[in-house]
Amino acid sequence: MTSDGVPSIIAAQLNYLLSHFPLSVKIEHLWSGSKFSTGVIDRFTIVIPYCLDFIKWDFIYNSESPISAPDVIFGAEDENFLSFLARNDGVEGNANSAKNCLSDWNGKDPTRLMVLLQQLRDQYMNYQRKRVDEVDDDRLKFEVSTIAFREGIEMHLSSGAEKPEEVKFAVPLTEMNIDKMVHGCPWRHSPKIYLQVIYPVGRKYVSASSAPRLKLLSTSDLKSIFSIEDFKLPPWLDGMCMAEYLPHLEESLEKQILEAVSLIDVRRRFIESLAPLFGRPLEADPIFCRKATFLAGSGAFTFLVHFSISTQFPKQQPGLMLQSSQHMNSHGVPAKSPLITEYPWSPRWETSVMAEKIL
Amino acid sequence: MDDLPIEKIAISGPTLASLIQRFYTSPGPIDGLLYGHVSLLTPSTLSDDTSSSSSSLPSTSTSTSLPPISSSSQTLIATITSFLSLSAGHVNPLLLPPPPPSSSLLGWFSARRRSPLRPSLREFSFSHSLSSLPSLSFPILSSRSSLSPCIFLLLSSPIHDQTIHTHEYRAYQFRSSLLSFDPKSIEVINIGPAFRSHYGAFSPNSPFPSLPCDHSSSMAVDEKKEEEERLRAEQTQLDDCAEGFQVKRLSKLMGNEAANYSAGLEDLYGKMLVKIETLARQVEQSSALVFEQENHNRKLKYKAARFTGSE
């Protein structure tokens, strides 16, 4: 990313952070605090994913001495995080604390910023956990006690002046390594699926057993094989708790993912059966089999046919688009047809029949 | 060490102005120590007698003896009278210079350009360690309680460029019992009737040296000798400033001959002003040289940084 003006020592730390941090952090805003040359960048805001949301922390270096440790300014709504850090550093005296990391700062080590951020984020997780623990709500206390052991679970207590307090949970689901199940998968990490659960706090008059707000979310990679929006959440029965709900949800989710993975082969067979009719595809997506382009002709007119195959295939028929290779519109762009979906189709046909009918 | 809440923080206009000036002219962020005193605020009922003559009602002045230590009604006010600035990150709470005479270390300040006006991780940790050192606690004036150096002054400027340059500052008290910063209001003190209540809490930080006066004392001979020596040393210091103008002559300022002598006194003041002016000019010239040298150093530093960067 190295934008111009970042002193090389700081740029090395930033680049290492961006390429090695397990979560995808973003640098939102870079600016200079220098009196003399405003081109020397020594401050920036790091946007860190947390609990399916983001936290923004400002990192302040000193352009006069880029080798020195940076300073961190946390969000305005997290003013008690500093006290939490001070208490915990004192009690545990642990060698991995952020304080130790800052006091033996080595500016020449490009890993330092990432290590610091990791330690602070871990502490932030503990801090939010403690805040949630302190909420006086019996149902919430029960939920926390039964699911807190789940690995990777994150919690957040949001409180604003105008907004009512609520507790958010981000629960990672399934331990399936989806990337391992897809042959030749290009993903750096296995896609993650989370259930977001939001409980309103302190509204005693609301029926204690009503369902919390639920939403299923996933990392964007998953889109190529499985659309999370198409998944229907199982109903939350009266008096249910998360520990009861989750196994059921995970089971049906895993079943659908397995099915989605098996559908890749169905799509592959469909593309293969197009080949005898159209000839060898010009281009095809070999991993997820979502796209294929063939050459077709009608008399003297030759054109390209783009197939886009949804994850719902064969329930949903593929979309076709015809594109000329000779005829241009007034902007010099090859003429294209609108998406064609009206042609004979039945999901129960054999792939070869499907292909024939399209032709 | 008590963790008493401070009502407000007062700073004299010139001290704040020179603090901001120091920050504005420094090439990088600065840290520094704040000195002054903390006193119990006594609400004053006295006011200027603006009406010409008639109303001569005796105002009831409350005589204050040593107040009770832990009364819930006591209002503490911290007055910052001076500061010492250092470049950021160079203040070690275990190796602090002694405070100037008749003032105590109240806390510290941090000034960093173009950053949010909220205490940072480093500032929190430093305030925490400063207020947890029992050796640094100081007494509250006219009270038997004491306080740790808990004042924190944060100075910054807006992140985004603006046509008008703004200096922002905010004051906090670090509460060691709560482990948190408590925002406090700052009162900028100037001279004038609006600041009357502060006159009661005034304590000079450069006391006038005691002058020799003959008094038949019953002191032991040894003590008397020491005392005389000390006074002689102070007298020579004072004579240096007075340039031969003797205190005895001051008495002539009264009475009929006053007119003749006031000219002499004015002459003395004139000489003092010339001296101060030369001194100020010297300071100006030397700081111009320092500034030039700093600029040169900075250019070399950037050059070096670019060179190592391109390697």
mmCIF file of N, CA, C and O in Angstrom, chain B residues 258-303:
data_model
loop_
_atom_site.group_PDB
_atom_site.id
_atom_site.type_symbol
_atom_site.label_atom_id
_atom_site.label_comp_id
_atom_site.label_asym_id
_atom_site.label_seq_id
_atom_site.Cartn_x
_atom_site.Cartn_y
_atom_site.Cartn_z
ATOM 1 N N ALA B 258 10.969 64.928 48.167
ATOM 2 C CA ALA B 258 10.622 63.797 47.286
ATOM 3 C C ALA B 258 10.900 64.088 45.820
ATOM 4 O O ALA B 258 11.460 63.240 45.101
ATOM 5 N N ALA B 259 10.545 65.265 45.363
ATOM 6 C CA ALA B 259 10.673 65.599 43.947
ATOM 7 C C ALA B 259 12.101 65.392 43.436
ATOM 8 O O ALA B 259 12.298 64.852 42.345
ATOM 9 N N ASN B 260 13.100 65.743 44.246
ATOM 10 C CA ASN B 260 14.504 65.613 43.813
ATOM 11 C C ASN B 260 14.901 64.161 43.672
ATOM 12 O O ASN B 260 15.663 63.801 42.781
ATOM 13 N N TYR B 261 14.416 63.369 44.592
ATOM 14 C CA TYR B 261 14.875 61.982 44.609
ATOM 15 C C TYR B 261 14.133 61.073 43.627
ATOM 16 O O TYR B 261 14.648 60.053 43.197
ATOM 17 N N SER B 262 12.912 61.439 43.317
ATOM 18 C CA SER B 262 12.158 60.561 42.407
ATOM 19 C C SER B 262 12.875 60.463 41.060
ATOM 20 O O SER B 262 12.838 59.429 40.400
ATOM 21 N N ALA B 263 13.568 61.577 40.679
ATOM 22 C CA ALA B 263 14.334 61.536 39.427
ATOM 23 C C ALA B 263 15.399 60.447 39.499
ATOM 24 O O ALA B 263 15.585 59.674 38.545
ATOM 25 N N GLY B 264 16.038 60.357 40.670
ATOM 26 C CA GLY B 264 17.080 59.345 40.837
ATOM 27 C C GLY B 264 16.522 57.939 40.719
ATOM 28 O O GLY B 264 17.119 57.062 40.085
ATOM 29 N N LEU B 265 15.358 57.751 41.281
ATOM 30 C CA LEU B 265 14.723 56.433 41.245
ATOM 31 C C LEU B 265 14.317 56.080 39.820
ATOM 32 O O LEU B 265 14.519 54.955 39.357
ATOM 33 N N GLU B 266 13.791 57.064 39.110
ATOM 34 C CA GLU B 266 13.418 56.837 37.712
ATOM 35 C C GLU B 266 14.635 56.453 36.892
ATOM 36 O O GLU B 266 14.563 55.598 36.007
ATOM 37 N N ASP B 267 15.746 57.090 37.212
ATOM 38 C CA ASP B 267 17.008 56.784 36.528
ATOM 39 C C ASP B 267 17.370 55.316 36.737
ATOM 40 O O ASP B 267 17.750 54.604 35.803
ATOM 41 N N LEU B 268 17.198 54.854 37.974
ATOM 42 C CA LEU B 268 17.486 53.455 38.301
ATOM 43 C C LEU B 268 16.593 52.524 37.489
ATOM 44 O O LEU B 268 17.056 51.550 36.875
ATOM 45 N N TYR B 269 15.302 52.827 37.429
ATOM 46 C CA TYR B 269 14.369 52.006 36.660
ATOM 47 C C TYR B 269 14.765 51.986 35.188
ATOM 48 O O TYR B 269 14.728 50.945 34.534
ATOM 49 N N GLY B 270 15.132 53.156 34.711
ATOM 50 C CA GLY B 270 15.565 53.263 33.308
ATOM 51 C C GLY B 270 16.715 52.321 33.016
ATOM 52 O O GLY B 270 16.685 51.561 32.038
ATOM 53 N N LYS B 271 17.699 52.335 33.907
ATOM 54 C CA LYS B 271 18.883 51.467 33.719
ATOM 55 C C LYS B 271 18.471 50.003 33.718
ATOM 56 O O LYS B 271 18.966 49.206 32.934
ATOM 57 N N MET B 272 17.557 49.669 34.635
ATOM 58 C CA MET B 272 17.101 48.267 34.728
ATOM 59 C C MET B 272 16.426 47.859 33.421
ATOM 60 O O MET B 272 16.646 46.746 32.929
ATOM 61 N N LEU B 273 15.627 48.763 32.881
ATOM 62 C CA LEU B 273 14.914 48.445 31.635
ATOM 63 C C LEU B 273 15.899 48.213 30.495
ATOM 64 O O LEU B 273 15.724 47.287 29.701
ATOM 65 N N VAL B 274 16.941 49.072 30.441
ATOM 66 C CA VAL B 274 17.960 48.902 29.395
ATOM 67 C C VAL B 274 18.602 47.527 29.518
ATOM 68 O O VAL B 274 18.771 46.808 28.533
ATOM 69 N N LYS B 275 18.893 47.162 30.758
ATOM 70 C CA LYS B 275 19.520 45.862 31.014
ATOM 71 C C LYS B 275 18.620 44.729 30.492
ATOM 72 O O LYS B 275 19.073 43.807 29.818
ATOM 73 N N ILE B 276 17.350 44.828 30.829
ATOM 74 C CA ILE B 276 16.398 43.786 30.414
ATOM 75 C C ILE B 276 16.309 43.734 28.903
ATOM 76 O O ILE B 276 16.293 42.649 28.302
ATOM 77 N N GLU B 277 16.328 44.924 28.292
ATOM 78 C CA GLU B 277 16.212 44.967 26.846
ATOM 79 C C GLU B 277 17.405 44.284 26.184
ATOM 80 O O GLU B 277 17.243 43.516 25.241
ATOM 81 N N THR B 278 18.619 44.586 26.674
ATOM 82 C CA THR B 278 19.802 43.943 26.096
ATOM 83 C C THR B 278 19.717 42.433 26.249
ATOM 84 O O THR B 278 20.047 41.676 25.331
ATOM 85 N N LEU B 279 19.263 42.037 27.420
ATOM 86 C CA LEU B 279 19.147 40.607 27.687
ATOM 87 C C LEU B 279 18.168 39.971 26.696
ATOM 88 O O LEU B 279 18.440 38.930 26.104
ATOM 89 N N ALA B 280 17.031 40.642 26.488
ATOM 90 C CA ALA B 280 16.011 40.123 25.584
ATOM 91 C C ALA B 280 16.562 40.025 24.168
ATOM 92 O O ALA B 280 16.318 39.051 23.458
ATOM 93 N N ARG B 281 17.336 41.051 23.774
ATOM 94 C CA ARG B 281 17.912 41.035 22.432
ATOM 95 C C ARG B 281 18.876 39.858 22.266
ATOM 96 O O ARG B 281 18.864 39.178 21.251
ATOM 97 N N GLN B 282 19.666 39.643 23.308
ATOM 98 C CA GLN B 282 20.613 38.512 23.258
ATOM 99 C C GLN B 282 19.862 37.188 23.090
ATOM 100 O O GLN B 282 20.255 36.344 22.303
ATOM 101 N N VAL B 283 18.795 37.064 23.848
ATOM 102 C CA VAL B 283 17.996 35.836 23.772
ATOM 103 C C VAL B 283 17.445 35.672 22.362
ATOM 104 O O VAL B 283 17.504 34.593 21.774
ATOM 105 N N GLU B 284 16.947 36.774 21.811
ATOM 106 C CA GLU B 284 16.369 36.738 20.469
ATOM 107 C C GLU B 284 17.404 36.272 19.450
ATOM 108 O O GLU B 284 17.148 35.389 18.630
ATOM 109 N N GLN B 285 18.617 36.886 19.549
ATOM 110 C CA GLN B 285 19.652 36.532 18.578
ATOM 111 C C GLN B 285 20.070 35.069 18.714
ATOM 112 O O GLN B 285 20.196 34.357 17.722
ATOM 113 N N SER B 286 20.247 34.645 19.957
ATOM 114 C CA SER B 286 20.699 33.259 20.128
ATOM 115 C C SER B 286 19.620 32.272 19.699
ATOM 116 O O SER B 286 19.920 31.239 19.108
ATOM 117 N N SER B 287 18.337 32.622 19.935
ATOM 118 C CA SER B 287 17.326 31.649 19.497
ATOM 119 C C SER B 287 17.211 31.619 17.984
ATOM 120 O O SER B 287 16.879 30.575 17.419
ATOM 121 N N ALA B 288 17.506 32.755 17.318
ATOM 122 C CA ALA B 288 17.528 32.737 15.860
ATOM 123 C C ALA B 288 18.610 31.788 15.367
ATOM 124 O O ALA B 288 18.403 31.016 14.418
ATOM 125 N N LEU B 289 19.776 31.835 16.039
ATOM 126 C CA LEU B 289 20.865 30.929 15.660
ATOM 127 C C LEU B 289 20.473 29.466 15.886
ATOM 128 O O LEU B 289 20.727 28.606 15.038
ATOM 129 N N VAL B 290 19.850 29.218 17.031
ATOM 130 C CA VAL B 290 19.425 27.854 17.350
ATOM 131 C C VAL B 290 18.433 27.370 16.298
ATOM 132 O O VAL B 290 18.519 26.243 15.803
ATOM 133 N N PHE B 291 17.515 28.249 15.925
ATOM 134 C CA PHE B 291 16.492 27.902 14.933
ATOM 135 C C PHE B 291 17.144 27.525 13.601
ATOM 136 O O PHE B 291 16.782 26.511 12.991
ATOM 137 N N GLU B 292 18.117 28.344 13.176
ATOM 138 C CA GLU B 292 18.813 28.071 11.927
ATOM 139 C C GLU B 292 19.496 26.701 11.967
ATOM 140 O O GLU B 292 19.408 25.916 11.042
ATOM 141 N N GLN B 293 20.181 26.468 13.110
ATOM 142 C CA GLN B 293 20.909 25.202 13.254
ATOM 143 C C GLN B 293 19.925 24.030 13.233
ATOM 144 O O GLN B 293 20.182 23.015 12.600
ATOM 145 N N GLU B 294 18.775 24.187 13.887
ATOM 146 C CA GLU B 294 17.776 23.119 13.915
ATOM 147 C C GLU B 294 17.261 22.807 12.517
ATOM 148 O O GLU B 294 17.107 21.650 12.152
ATOM 149 N N ASN B 295 17.028 23.874 11.765
ATOM 150 C CA ASN B 295 16.569 23.691 10.387
ATOM 151 C C ASN B 295 17.580 22.903 9.571
ATOM 152 O O ASN B 295 17.229 22.001 8.819
ATOM 153 N N HIS B 296 18.831 23.286 9.751
ATOM 154 C CA HIS B 296 19.919 22.619 9.036
ATOM 155 C C HIS B 296 19.956 21.132 9.405
ATOM 156 O O HIS B 296 20.013 20.257 8.543
ATOM 157 N N ASN B 297 19.865 20.870 10.716
ATOM 158 C CA ASN B 297 19.893 19.481 11.197
ATOM 159 C C ASN B 297 18.749 18.682 10.607
ATOM 160 O O ASN B 297 18.911 17.526 10.223
ATOM 161 N N ARG B 298 17.588 19.324 10.538
ATOM 162 C CA ARG B 298 16.415 18.618 10.042
ATOM 163 C C ARG B 298 16.597 18.215 8.585
ATOM 164 O O ARG B 298 16.308 17.101 8.200
ATOM 165 N N LYS B 299 17.146 19.168 7.816
ATOM 166 C CA LYS B 299 17.379 18.872 6.397
ATOM 167 C C LYS B 299 18.310 17.682 6.248
ATOM 168 O O LYS B 299 18.079 16.788 5.448
ATOM 169 N N LEU B 300 19.372 17.695 7.072
ATOM 170 C CA LEU B 300 20.332 16.578 7.012
ATOM 171 C C LEU B 300 19.651 15.273 7.389
ATOM 172 O O LEU B 300 19.884 14.226 6.771
ATOM 173 N N LYS B 301 18.770 15.351 8.395
ATOM 174 C CA LYS B 301 18.092 14.145 8.873
ATOM 175 C C LYS B 301 17.199 13.554 7.786
ATOM 176 O O LYS B 301 17.187 12.347 7.556
ATOM 177 N N TYR B 302 16.444 14.434 7.126
ATOM 178 C CA TYR B 302 15.565 13.963 6.055
ATOM 179 C C TYR B 302 16.370 13.340 4.933
ATOM 180 O O TYR B 302 16.002 12.312 4.369
ATOM 181 N N LYS B 303 17.524 14.003 4.635
ATOM 182 C CA LYS B 303 18.377 13.491 3.569
ATOM 183 C C LYS B 303 18.845 12.076 3.937
ATOM 184 O O LYS B 303 18.797 11.161 3.131
#
